[in-house]
């Protein structure tokens, strides 16, 4: 079980202008990630932009990883999804978390500084020994 993860702020506006990443409710599975932009971004249809989240994590536990996922409402209603589908964060990564924002809709999407555009969830990892065989049992 994971009890804590080291977090580092890369954008000084995080925690001042906008709250630190947190779960919106007690039962929320993920932390919301904000678009730490300097200006409004008009994401044109079919285009992708890499957007900083303003912070990084260092999980430092081999049995845990994190995933950056789209916010389901934005994906369904507006067409804002992740350009890479899902962002996998390994336990040894220590850089800023970046969000690959992709507009799959036919209209421009306006992303303002501080908008919640993605979410971060932590998951357990199974690392089995790979047993190489010539064939599988039926």
mmCIF file with all atom_site columns, C-alpha atoms in Angstrom:
data_model
loop_
_atom_site.group_PDB
_atom_site.id
_atom_site.type_symbol
_atom_site.label_atom_id
_atom_site.label_alt_id
_atom_site.label_comp_id
_atom_site.label_asym_id
_atom_site.label_entity_id
_atom_site.label_seq_id
_atom_site.pdbx_PDB_ins_code
_atom_site.Cartn_x
_atom_site.Cartn_y
_atom_site.Cartn_z
_atom_site.occupancy
_atom_site.B_iso_or_equiv
_atom_site.pdbx_formal_charge
_atom_site.auth_seq_id
_atom_site.auth_comp_id
_atom_site.auth_asym_id
_atom_site.auth_atom_id
_atom_site.pdbx_PDB_model_num
ATOM 1   C CA . UNK A 1 1   ? 0.000   0.000   0.000   1.00 0.00 ? 1   UNK A CA 1
ATOM 2   C CA . UNK A 1 2   ? 1.198   3.514   -0.747  1.00 0.00 ? 2   UNK A CA 1
ATOM 3   C CA . UNK A 1 3   ? 1.036   6.036   2.072   1.00 0.00 ? 3   UNK A CA 1
ATOM 4   C CA . UNK A 1 4   ? 2.729   9.072   0.590   1.00 0.00 ? 4   UNK A CA 1
ATOM 5   C CA . UNK A 1 5   ? 4.356   10.435  -2.555  1.00 0.00 ? 5   UNK A CA 1
ATOM 6   C CA . UNK A 1 6   ? 6.885   13.245  -2.760  1.00 0.00 ? 6   UNK A CA 1
ATOM 7   C CA . UNK A 1 7   ? 5.546   16.224  -4.722  1.00 0.00 ? 7   UNK A CA 1
ATOM 8   C CA . UNK A 1 8   ? 7.478   19.193  -6.103  1.00 0.00 ? 8   UNK A CA 1
ATOM 9   C CA . UNK A 1 9   ? 6.017   22.483  -7.315  1.00 0.00 ? 9   UNK A CA 1
ATOM 10  C CA . UNK A 1 10  ? 7.432   23.634  -10.667 1.00 0.00 ? 10  UNK A CA 1
ATOM 11  C CA . UNK A 1 11  ? 5.073   26.593  -11.179 1.00 0.00 ? 11  UNK A CA 1
ATOM 12  C CA . UNK A 1 12  ? 4.905   29.041  -8.236  1.00 0.00 ? 12  UNK A CA 1
ATOM 13  C CA . UNK A 1 13  ? 1.279   29.944  -9.068  1.00 0.00 ? 13  UNK A CA 1
ATOM 14  C CA . UNK A 1 14  ? 0.250   26.466  -7.936  1.00 0.00 ? 14  UNK A CA 1
ATOM 15  C CA . UNK A 1 15  ? -0.812  26.653  -4.305  1.00 0.00 ? 15  UNK A CA 1
ATOM 16  C CA . UNK A 1 16  ? -1.253  30.442  -4.537  1.00 0.00 ? 16  UNK A CA 1
ATOM 17  C CA . UNK A 1 17  ? -3.449  31.382  -7.509  1.00 0.00 ? 17  UNK A CA 1
ATOM 18  C CA . UNK A 1 18  ? -4.817  27.857  -7.850  1.00 0.00 ? 18  UNK A CA 1
ATOM 19  C CA . UNK A 1 19  ? -5.109  25.113  -5.232  1.00 0.00 ? 19  UNK A CA 1
ATOM 20  C CA . UNK A 1 20  ? -2.625  22.295  -5.022  1.00 0.00 ? 20  UNK A CA 1
ATOM 21  C CA . UNK A 1 21  ? -3.815  19.095  -6.710  1.00 0.00 ? 21  UNK A CA 1
ATOM 22  C CA . UNK A 1 22  ? -6.348  17.323  -4.533  1.00 0.00 ? 22  UNK A CA 1
ATOM 23  C CA . UNK A 1 23  ? -9.380  15.079  -4.721  1.00 0.00 ? 23  UNK A CA 1
ATOM 24  C CA . UNK A 1 24  ? -12.573 17.047  -5.206  1.00 0.00 ? 24  UNK A CA 1
ATOM 25  C CA . UNK A 1 25  ? -14.564 14.683  -2.953  1.00 0.00 ? 25  UNK A CA 1
ATOM 26  C CA . UNK A 1 26  ? -13.772 12.077  -0.325  1.00 0.00 ? 26  UNK A CA 1
ATOM 27  C CA . UNK A 1 27  ? -14.542 9.238   -2.742  1.00 0.00 ? 27  UNK A CA 1
ATOM 28  C CA . UNK A 1 28  ? -12.857 10.671  -5.843  1.00 0.00 ? 28  UNK A CA 1
ATOM 29  C CA . UNK A 1 29  ? -10.323 8.251   -7.306  1.00 0.00 ? 29  UNK A CA 1
ATOM 30  C CA . UNK A 1 30  ? -8.087  10.902  -8.854  1.00 0.00 ? 30  UNK A CA 1
ATOM 31  C CA . UNK A 1 31  ? -6.502  14.294  -8.327  1.00 0.00 ? 31  UNK A CA 1
ATOM 32  C CA . UNK A 1 32  ? -7.452  17.029  -10.785 1.00 0.00 ? 32  UNK A CA 1
ATOM 33  C CA . UNK A 1 33  ? -4.637  18.464  -12.908 1.00 0.00 ? 33  UNK A CA 1
ATOM 34  C CA . UNK A 1 34  ? -4.714  22.094  -13.976 1.00 0.00 ? 34  UNK A CA 1
ATOM 35  C CA . UNK A 1 35  ? -3.489  23.742  -17.152 1.00 0.00 ? 35  UNK A CA 1
ATOM 36  C CA . UNK A 1 36  ? -0.605  25.895  -15.952 1.00 0.00 ? 36  UNK A CA 1
ATOM 37  C CA . UNK A 1 37  ? -0.639  28.227  -18.933 1.00 0.00 ? 37  UNK A CA 1
ATOM 38  C CA . UNK A 1 38  ? 0.532   31.833  -19.151 1.00 0.00 ? 38  UNK A CA 1
ATOM 39  C CA . UNK A 1 39  ? -2.248  32.788  -21.578 1.00 0.00 ? 39  UNK A CA 1
ATOM 40  C CA . UNK A 1 40  ? -5.513  31.388  -22.901 1.00 0.00 ? 40  UNK A CA 1
ATOM 41  C CA . UNK A 1 41  ? -4.937  28.536  -25.352 1.00 0.00 ? 41  UNK A CA 1
ATOM 42  C CA . UNK A 1 42  ? -7.283  28.034  -28.289 1.00 0.00 ? 42  UNK A CA 1
ATOM 43  C CA . UNK A 1 43  ? -6.834  24.373  -29.155 1.00 0.00 ? 43  UNK A CA 1
ATOM 44  C CA . UNK A 1 44  ? -7.909  23.959  -32.758 1.00 0.00 ? 44  UNK A CA 1
ATOM 45  C CA . UNK A 1 45  ? -9.701  20.815  -33.989 1.00 0.00 ? 45  UNK A CA 1
ATOM 46  C CA . UNK A 1 46  ? -7.318  17.923  -34.552 1.00 0.00 ? 46  UNK A CA 1
ATOM 47  C CA . UNK A 1 47  ? -4.432  19.687  -32.786 1.00 0.00 ? 47  UNK A CA 1
ATOM 48  C CA . UNK A 1 48  ? -2.442  18.608  -29.745 1.00 0.00 ? 48  UNK A CA 1
ATOM 49  C CA . UNK A 1 49  ? -0.508  20.685  -27.182 1.00 0.00 ? 49  UNK A CA 1
ATOM 50  C CA . UNK A 1 50  ? 1.718   19.633  -24.308 1.00 0.00 ? 50  UNK A CA 1
ATOM 51  C CA . UNK A 1 51  ? 0.590   21.547  -21.215 1.00 0.00 ? 51  UNK A CA 1
ATOM 52  C CA . UNK A 1 52  ? 2.430   21.681  -17.900 1.00 0.00 ? 52  UNK A CA 1
ATOM 53  C CA . UNK A 1 53  ? 0.605   20.753  -14.696 1.00 0.00 ? 53  UNK A CA 1
ATOM 54  C CA . UNK A 1 54  ? 2.885   22.885  -12.533 1.00 0.00 ? 54  UNK A CA 1
ATOM 55  C CA . UNK A 1 55  ? 4.110   20.042  -10.349 1.00 0.00 ? 55  UNK A CA 1
ATOM 56  C CA . UNK A 1 56  ? 5.914   16.725  -10.361 1.00 0.00 ? 56  UNK A CA 1
ATOM 57  C CA . UNK A 1 57  ? 5.814   13.559  -8.303  1.00 0.00 ? 57  UNK A CA 1
ATOM 58  C CA . UNK A 1 58  ? 8.371   10.996  -7.235  1.00 0.00 ? 58  UNK A CA 1
ATOM 59  C CA . UNK A 1 59  ? 6.571   7.812   -6.261  1.00 0.00 ? 59  UNK A CA 1
ATOM 60  C CA . UNK A 1 60  ? 9.795   5.913   -5.428  1.00 0.00 ? 60  UNK A CA 1
ATOM 61  C CA . UNK A 1 61  ? 7.940   2.632   -4.874  1.00 0.00 ? 61  UNK A CA 1
ATOM 62  C CA . UNK A 1 62  ? 8.288   -0.089  -7.523  1.00 0.00 ? 62  UNK A CA 1
ATOM 63  C CA . UNK A 1 63  ? 4.811   -1.480  -6.859  1.00 0.00 ? 63  UNK A CA 1
ATOM 64  C CA . UNK A 1 64  ? 3.017   1.792   -7.712  1.00 0.00 ? 64  UNK A CA 1
ATOM 65  C CA . UNK A 1 65  ? 2.621   3.932   -10.831 1.00 0.00 ? 65  UNK A CA 1
ATOM 66  C CA . UNK A 1 66  ? 0.431   6.871   -11.779 1.00 0.00 ? 66  UNK A CA 1
ATOM 67  C CA . UNK A 1 67  ? -1.730  7.508   -14.816 1.00 0.00 ? 67  UNK A CA 1
ATOM 68  C CA . UNK A 1 68  ? -2.757  10.825  -16.316 1.00 0.00 ? 68  UNK A CA 1
ATOM 69  C CA . UNK A 1 69  ? -6.282  10.384  -17.624 1.00 0.00 ? 69  UNK A CA 1
ATOM 70  C CA . UNK A 1 70  ? -8.718  12.703  -19.378 1.00 0.00 ? 70  UNK A CA 1
ATOM 71  C CA . UNK A 1 71  ? -11.588 14.202  -17.424 1.00 0.00 ? 71  UNK A CA 1
ATOM 72  C CA . UNK A 1 72  ? -14.544 12.230  -18.720 1.00 0.00 ? 72  UNK A CA 1
ATOM 73  C CA . UNK A 1 73  ? -16.937 15.186  -18.928 1.00 0.00 ? 73  UNK A CA 1
ATOM 74  C CA . UNK A 1 74  ? -14.514 17.245  -21.019 1.00 0.00 ? 74  UNK A CA 1
ATOM 75  C CA . UNK A 1 75  ? -13.825 14.308  -23.300 1.00 0.00 ? 75  UNK A CA 1
ATOM 76  C CA . UNK A 1 76  ? -17.478 13.471  -23.842 1.00 0.00 ? 76  UNK A CA 1
ATOM 77  C CA . UNK A 1 77  ? -18.989 16.963  -24.004 1.00 0.00 ? 77  UNK A CA 1
ATOM 78  C CA . UNK A 1 78  ? -16.175 19.019  -25.545 1.00 0.00 ? 78  UNK A CA 1
ATOM 79  C CA . UNK A 1 79  ? -13.847 16.500  -27.196 1.00 0.00 ? 79  UNK A CA 1
ATOM 80  C CA . UNK A 1 80  ? -10.808 17.289  -25.024 1.00 0.00 ? 80  UNK A CA 1
ATOM 81  C CA . UNK A 1 81  ? -8.886  14.035  -24.561 1.00 0.00 ? 81  UNK A CA 1
ATOM 82  C CA . UNK A 1 82  ? -5.238  13.052  -24.176 1.00 0.00 ? 82  UNK A CA 1
ATOM 83  C CA . UNK A 1 83  ? -3.074  12.990  -27.275 1.00 0.00 ? 83  UNK A CA 1
ATOM 84  C CA . UNK A 1 84  ? -1.275  9.911   -25.996 1.00 0.00 ? 84  UNK A CA 1
ATOM 85  C CA . UNK A 1 85  ? -4.430  8.173   -24.752 1.00 0.00 ? 85  UNK A CA 1
ATOM 86  C CA . UNK A 1 86  ? -3.069  7.678   -21.244 1.00 0.00 ? 86  UNK A CA 1
ATOM 87  C CA . UNK A 1 87  ? 0.043   9.115   -19.645 1.00 0.00 ? 87  UNK A CA 1
ATOM 88  C CA . UNK A 1 88  ? 1.952   6.505   -17.631 1.00 0.00 ? 88  UNK A CA 1
ATOM 89  C CA . UNK A 1 89  ? 4.151   7.910   -14.851 1.00 0.00 ? 89  UNK A CA 1
ATOM 90  C CA . UNK A 1 90  ? 6.782   5.455   -13.653 1.00 0.00 ? 90  UNK A CA 1
ATOM 91  C CA . UNK A 1 91  ? 7.824   5.346   -9.997  1.00 0.00 ? 91  UNK A CA 1
ATOM 92  C CA . UNK A 1 92  ? 11.274  6.802   -10.751 1.00 0.00 ? 92  UNK A CA 1
ATOM 93  C CA . UNK A 1 93  ? 10.088  9.814   -12.819 1.00 0.00 ? 93  UNK A CA 1
ATOM 94  C CA . UNK A 1 94  ? 10.795  13.157  -11.148 1.00 0.00 ? 94  UNK A CA 1
ATOM 95  C CA . UNK A 1 95  ? 10.020  15.817  -13.770 1.00 0.00 ? 95  UNK A CA 1
ATOM 96  C CA . UNK A 1 96  ? 6.988   18.021  -14.206 1.00 0.00 ? 96  UNK A CA 1
ATOM 97  C CA . UNK A 1 97  ? 3.827   16.153  -15.144 1.00 0.00 ? 97  UNK A CA 1
ATOM 98  C CA . UNK A 1 98  ? 2.750   17.198  -18.643 1.00 0.00 ? 98  UNK A CA 1
ATOM 99  C CA . UNK A 1 99  ? -0.694  16.827  -20.150 1.00 0.00 ? 99  UNK A CA 1
ATOM 100 C CA . UNK A 1 100 ? -0.952  15.970  -23.845 1.00 0.00 ? 100 UNK A CA 1
ATOM 101 C CA . UNK A 1 101 ? -4.187  17.818  -24.669 1.00 0.00 ? 101 UNK A CA 1
ATOM 102 C CA . UNK A 1 102 ? -5.855  16.763  -27.938 1.00 0.00 ? 102 UNK A CA 1
ATOM 103 C CA . UNK A 1 103 ? -8.952  18.324  -29.475 1.00 0.00 ? 103 UNK A CA 1
ATOM 104 C CA . UNK A 1 104 ? -10.863 15.521  -31.180 1.00 0.00 ? 104 UNK A CA 1
ATOM 105 C CA . UNK A 1 105 ? -13.892 17.738  -31.823 1.00 0.00 ? 105 UNK A CA 1
ATOM 106 C CA . UNK A 1 106 ? -14.709 19.845  -34.880 1.00 0.00 ? 106 UNK A CA 1
ATOM 107 C CA . UNK A 1 107 ? -14.674 23.147  -32.980 1.00 0.00 ? 107 UNK A CA 1
ATOM 108 C CA . UNK A 1 108 ? -11.903 25.028  -31.136 1.00 0.00 ? 108 UNK A CA 1
ATOM 109 C CA . UNK A 1 109 ? -11.605 24.397  -27.398 1.00 0.00 ? 109 UNK A CA 1
ATOM 110 C CA . UNK A 1 110 ? -10.685 27.276  -25.094 1.00 0.00 ? 110 UNK A CA 1
ATOM 111 C CA . UNK A 1 111 ? -8.330  26.323  -22.256 1.00 0.00 ? 111 UNK A CA 1
ATOM 112 C CA . UNK A 1 112 ? -7.719  29.027  -19.677 1.00 0.00 ? 112 UNK A CA 1
ATOM 113 C CA . UNK A 1 113 ? -4.844  29.172  -17.209 1.00 0.00 ? 113 UNK A CA 1
ATOM 114 C CA . UNK A 1 114 ? -5.800  27.101  -14.156 1.00 0.00 ? 114 UNK A CA 1
ATOM 115 C CA . UNK A 1 115 ? -8.539  25.077  -15.869 1.00 0.00 ? 115 UNK A CA 1
ATOM 116 C CA . UNK A 1 116 ? -8.887  21.497  -14.643 1.00 0.00 ? 116 UNK A CA 1
ATOM 117 C CA . UNK A 1 117 ? -8.164  19.500  -17.799 1.00 0.00 ? 117 UNK A CA 1
ATOM 118 C CA . UNK A 1 118 ? -6.975  16.048  -16.694 1.00 0.00 ? 118 UNK A CA 1
ATOM 119 C CA . UNK A 1 119 ? -6.692  13.819  -13.653 1.00 0.00 ? 119 UNK A CA 1
ATOM 120 C CA . UNK A 1 120 ? -4.017  11.767  -11.927 1.00 0.00 ? 120 UNK A CA 1
ATOM 121 C CA . UNK A 1 121 ? -4.685  8.371   -10.403 1.00 0.00 ? 121 UNK A CA 1
ATOM 122 C CA . UNK A 1 122 ? -2.262  6.058   -8.564  1.00 0.00 ? 122 UNK A CA 1
ATOM 123 C CA . UNK A 1 123 ? -2.439  2.324   -9.231  1.00 0.00 ? 123 UNK A CA 1
ATOM 124 C CA . UNK A 1 124 ? -0.706  -0.818  -7.965  1.00 0.00 ? 124 UNK A CA 1
ATOM 125 C CA . UNK A 1 125 ? 1.668   -2.588  -10.325 1.00 0.00 ? 125 UNK A CA 1
ATOM 126 C CA . UNK A 1 126 ? 2.229   -6.326  -10.627 1.00 0.00 ? 126 UNK A CA 1
ATOM 127 C CA . UNK A 1 127 ? 5.727   -7.232  -11.830 1.00 0.00 ? 127 UNK A CA 1
ATOM 128 C CA . UNK A 1 128 ? 5.638   -10.972 -12.486 1.00 0.00 ? 128 UNK A CA 1
ATOM 129 C CA . UNK A 1 129 ? 8.618   -13.064 -13.455 1.00 0.00 ? 129 UNK A CA 1
ATOM 130 C CA . UNK A 1 130 ? 8.411   -13.820 -17.198 1.00 0.00 ? 130 UNK A CA 1
ATOM 131 C CA . UNK A 1 131 ? 8.585   -17.559 -17.782 1.00 0.00 ? 131 UNK A CA 1
ATOM 132 C CA . UNK A 1 132 ? 9.477   -18.131 -21.454 1.00 0.00 ? 132 UNK A CA 1
ATOM 133 C CA . UNK A 1 133 ? 8.054   -21.339 -22.928 1.00 0.00 ? 133 UNK A CA 1
ATOM 134 C CA . UNK A 1 134 ? 7.911   -22.966 -26.358 1.00 0.00 ? 134 UNK A CA 1
ATOM 135 C CA . UNK A 1 135 ? 4.143   -23.424 -26.197 1.00 0.00 ? 135 UNK A CA 1
ATOM 136 C CA . UNK A 1 136 ? 1.233   -22.838 -23.841 1.00 0.00 ? 136 UNK A CA 1
ATOM 137 C CA . UNK A 1 137 ? -0.734  -25.546 -22.075 1.00 0.00 ? 137 UNK A CA 1
ATOM 138 C CA . UNK A 1 138 ? -4.265  -25.986 -23.436 1.00 0.00 ? 138 UNK A CA 1
#
